[in-house]
C-alpha atoms as one frame of an Amber mdcrd trajectory, in Angstrom:
protein
  -0.082  -0.037  -0.014   2.938   2.552   0.841   4.382   1.841  -2.513   1.273
   2.255  -4.244   0.661   5.508  -2.339   4.228   6.825  -3.396   3.663   6.010
  -6.791   0.096   7.937  -6.933   1.896  10.835  -5.392   4.443  10.863  -8.274
   1.824  10.489 -10.853  -0.393  13.524  -9.469   3.125  15.835  -9.402   3.434
  14.882 -13.047  -0.180  15.617 -13.829  -0.031  19.042 -11.863   3.176  19.842
 -13.815   1.296  20.225 -17.202  -1.236  22.997 -16.507   1.597  25.102 -14.272
   4.113  24.627 -16.981   1.623  25.834 -19.635   0.670  28.725 -17.745   4.239
  29.619 -17.656   4.540  29.440 -21.144   1.418  31.519 -21.980   2.598  34.217
 -19.533   6.002  34.532 -20.983   5.337  33.916 -24.654   1.967  35.464 -24.968
   1.438  37.918 -22.124   5.345  38.895 -22.386   5.736  38.808 -18.544   9.154
  38.503 -16.961  10.492  35.157 -16.149  10.296  35.385 -12.418   6.672  36.759
 -12.048   5.665  33.924 -14.499   7.402  31.322 -12.449   5.851  32.526  -9.301
   2.303  32.451 -10.894   3.003  28.916 -12.088   4.280  27.671  -8.789   1.008
  29.317  -7.035  -1.139  27.254  -9.587   0.588  24.135  -8.690   0.234  24.614
  -5.028  -3.634  25.115  -5.630  -3.928  22.037  -7.646  -1.949  20.165  -4.863
  -4.333  21.297  -2.435  -7.428  20.287  -4.581  -5.965  17.042  -6.087  -8.286
  14.928  -4.201 -11.416  16.684  -5.294 -13.931  15.483  -6.615 -14.759  11.633
  -5.530 -11.947  11.247  -2.913  -9.276  10.361  -5.440  -6.436  12.301  -7.477
  -5.668  11.150 -10.882  -2.604   9.044  -9.289  -4.973   7.404  -6.868  -7.473
   6.549  -9.487  -4.878   4.815 -11.862  -3.556   2.787  -8.846  -6.939   1.888
  -7.310  -6.772   4.013  -4.126  -9.262   6.372  -2.615  -9.460   8.515   0.383
 -12.223   6.869   2.873 -15.599   7.572   2.585 -15.926   9.319   6.037 -13.583
  12.236   4.703 -15.584  15.400   3.673 -14.597  17.629   0.872 -13.068  20.005
   3.148 -10.997  17.434   5.172  -9.615  16.279   1.847  -8.247  19.757   1.301
  -7.061  20.256   4.705  -5.116  17.005   4.489  -3.101  18.290   1.412  -2.060
  21.546   3.359   0.909  19.457   5.114   2.339  18.553   1.720   4.234  22.043
   1.844   6.465  20.345   4.625   7.540  17.151   2.897  10.321  16.387   5.179
   8.039  16.354   8.067   5.500  14.510   6.037   8.261  11.716   5.267   8.975
  11.861   8.996   5.305  11.076   9.985   5.285   8.202   7.318   8.237   6.646
   8.985   6.767   7.150  12.413   2.936   6.511  12.141   3.098   4.705   8.801
   0.467   7.447   7.395   0.972  10.917   6.051   0.918  13.723   8.683  -2.376
  15.171   6.807  -4.216  11.715   7.460  -2.983  11.803  11.071  -3.974  15.314
  11.840  -7.446  15.231   9.934  -8.244  11.557  10.683  -8.478  10.525   7.077
  -7.220   7.247   5.396  -6.243   6.188   1.990  -7.811   2.687   1.250  -7.881
   0.382  -1.561 -10.941   0.744  -3.881 -12.727  -2.473  -3.608 -14.966  -1.757
  -6.456 -12.080  -1.137  -9.023 -11.132  -3.824 -11.283  -7.712  -2.269 -11.586
  -6.202  -3.503 -14.870  -4.816  -0.023 -15.962  -1.035  -0.655 -16.190  -0.545
   0.063 -19.780  -2.947   2.896 -19.856  -0.787   4.281 -16.803   2.297   3.891
 -18.505   1.046   5.731 -21.688  -0.327   8.445 -19.564   2.880   9.028 -17.816
   4.762   9.080 -20.999   2.688  11.775 -22.599   2.902  13.857 -19.462   6.652
  13.462 -19.334   6.773  14.516 -22.957   4.861  17.416 -22.811   6.602  18.774
 -19.639   9.971  18.300 -21.358   8.848  20.044 -24.451   7.537  22.952 -22.361
  10.745  23.256 -20.260  12.819  23.210 -23.391  10.733  26.042 -25.002  11.166
  27.978 -21.758  14.914  27.305 -21.511  15.139  28.699 -25.173  13.120  31.792
 -24.294  15.274  32.568 -21.357  18.546  32.098 -23.303  17.047  34.466 -26.038
  16.591  37.211 -23.624  20.146  37.296 -22.671  22.514  39.996 -23.557  24.902
  37.875 -25.270  22.569  35.838 -27.399  21.067  39.289 -28.557  24.556  40.450
 -29.589  25.209  37.037 -31.507  21.779  37.297 -33.128  22.493  40.964 -34.171
  25.740  39.867 -35.795  24.305  36.959 -37.759  21.493  39.011 -39.246  23.896
  41.684 -40.201  26.797  39.699 -41.370  27.065  39.779 -45.287  29.228  36.568
 -45.534  26.627  34.425 -43.615  23.887  35.920 -45.597  25.695  34.886 -48.906
  26.025  31.434 -47.735  22.415  31.003 -46.230  20.341  33.377 -48.245  18.002
  35.662 -46.133  18.018  34.344 -42.335  14.656  32.835 -41.742  15.184  31.896
 -38.161  17.672  30.745 -35.601  17.619  27.311 -33.557  15.469  27.926 -30.378
  17.782  26.144 -27.946  21.529  27.083 -28.761  24.526  25.397 -27.022  26.579
  27.900 -24.729  30.303  27.302 -23.645  31.776  29.541 -21.008  35.402  30.011
 -20.066  37.003  32.772 -18.029  40.660  33.778 -18.151  42.932  36.876 -18.059
  40.102  39.133 -16.620  37.488  38.417 -19.447  34.834  36.067 -20.129  34.698
  34.200 -23.493  31.749  32.508 -24.649  31.101  30.293 -27.602  27.407  29.957
 -28.775  26.611  27.117 -31.229  23.457  27.285 -32.950  21.705  26.665 -36.534
  20.918  29.211 -38.860  17.830  28.646 -41.241  18.191  30.517 -44.471  16.020
  30.768 -47.597  18.884  29.310 -49.644  20.402  26.793 -47.422  20.948  26.302
 -43.575  23.981  26.562 -41.523  25.545  25.515 -38.299  27.409  28.546 -36.704
  29.947  28.988 -33.698  29.920  32.843 -32.588  32.672  33.602 -30.179  31.973
  36.523 -27.827  34.173  38.310 -25.165  33.493  40.472 -22.341  36.013  42.255
 -20.098  35.003  42.484 -16.422  32.481  45.444 -16.230  32.181  45.541 -20.151
  29.677  44.659 -22.680  29.572  41.414 -24.775  31.145  41.959 -28.201  31.494
  39.273 -31.084  35.221  38.315 -31.363  35.018  35.773 -34.126  32.735  33.281
 -35.809  32.955  29.941 -37.719  30.715  28.301 -39.995  30.676  24.538 -38.936
  30.960  22.006 -41.689  29.045  18.742 -40.994  30.367  15.775 -42.264
């Protein structure tokens, strides 16, 4: 039972991550909010969903998949109150070791039991659902990482250089777009920071892989030092 409850909680976290991450993507890309305010809004939504995850029917998505439910005697309000203790996960873990139950269950006299009416044969369905959730979260986090990188000064300097460089445009034609998530390599020496940004340029004539080398002296601004068109074998 304890193992099932742990798995159910992990599934709940994955499910909660989807709308929370979507809200962050919407805030950053559509509403043009700064990264930190968007992050706080996403965390607030995640906390709210964590509180309400066992409403309605006394079972969260994770409990549903694993054939568990909160005992019938628990009112809707008690189902919410019991989840407030999740903000203190270390204390919850200690309570499980001592009482074999979550702290929320001890305080609000609730219990998680097996659903006797459940003909639990959902393992394939569960794996498919978890895979889809993980894929969505990965793609959304990747988009957020790309957006964060593109807001940095060093990236904007490299971007302006690419769009304005005649030699690059002769090879690729008119630049259509750049890859969303470039690779960054930092190195600091002799009082200055060196950065190499590797990205793909999508052009009207052909695409090209570039390595842009930038430098910044302490207290100075980023400037392009050199670049290289990477020829793929």
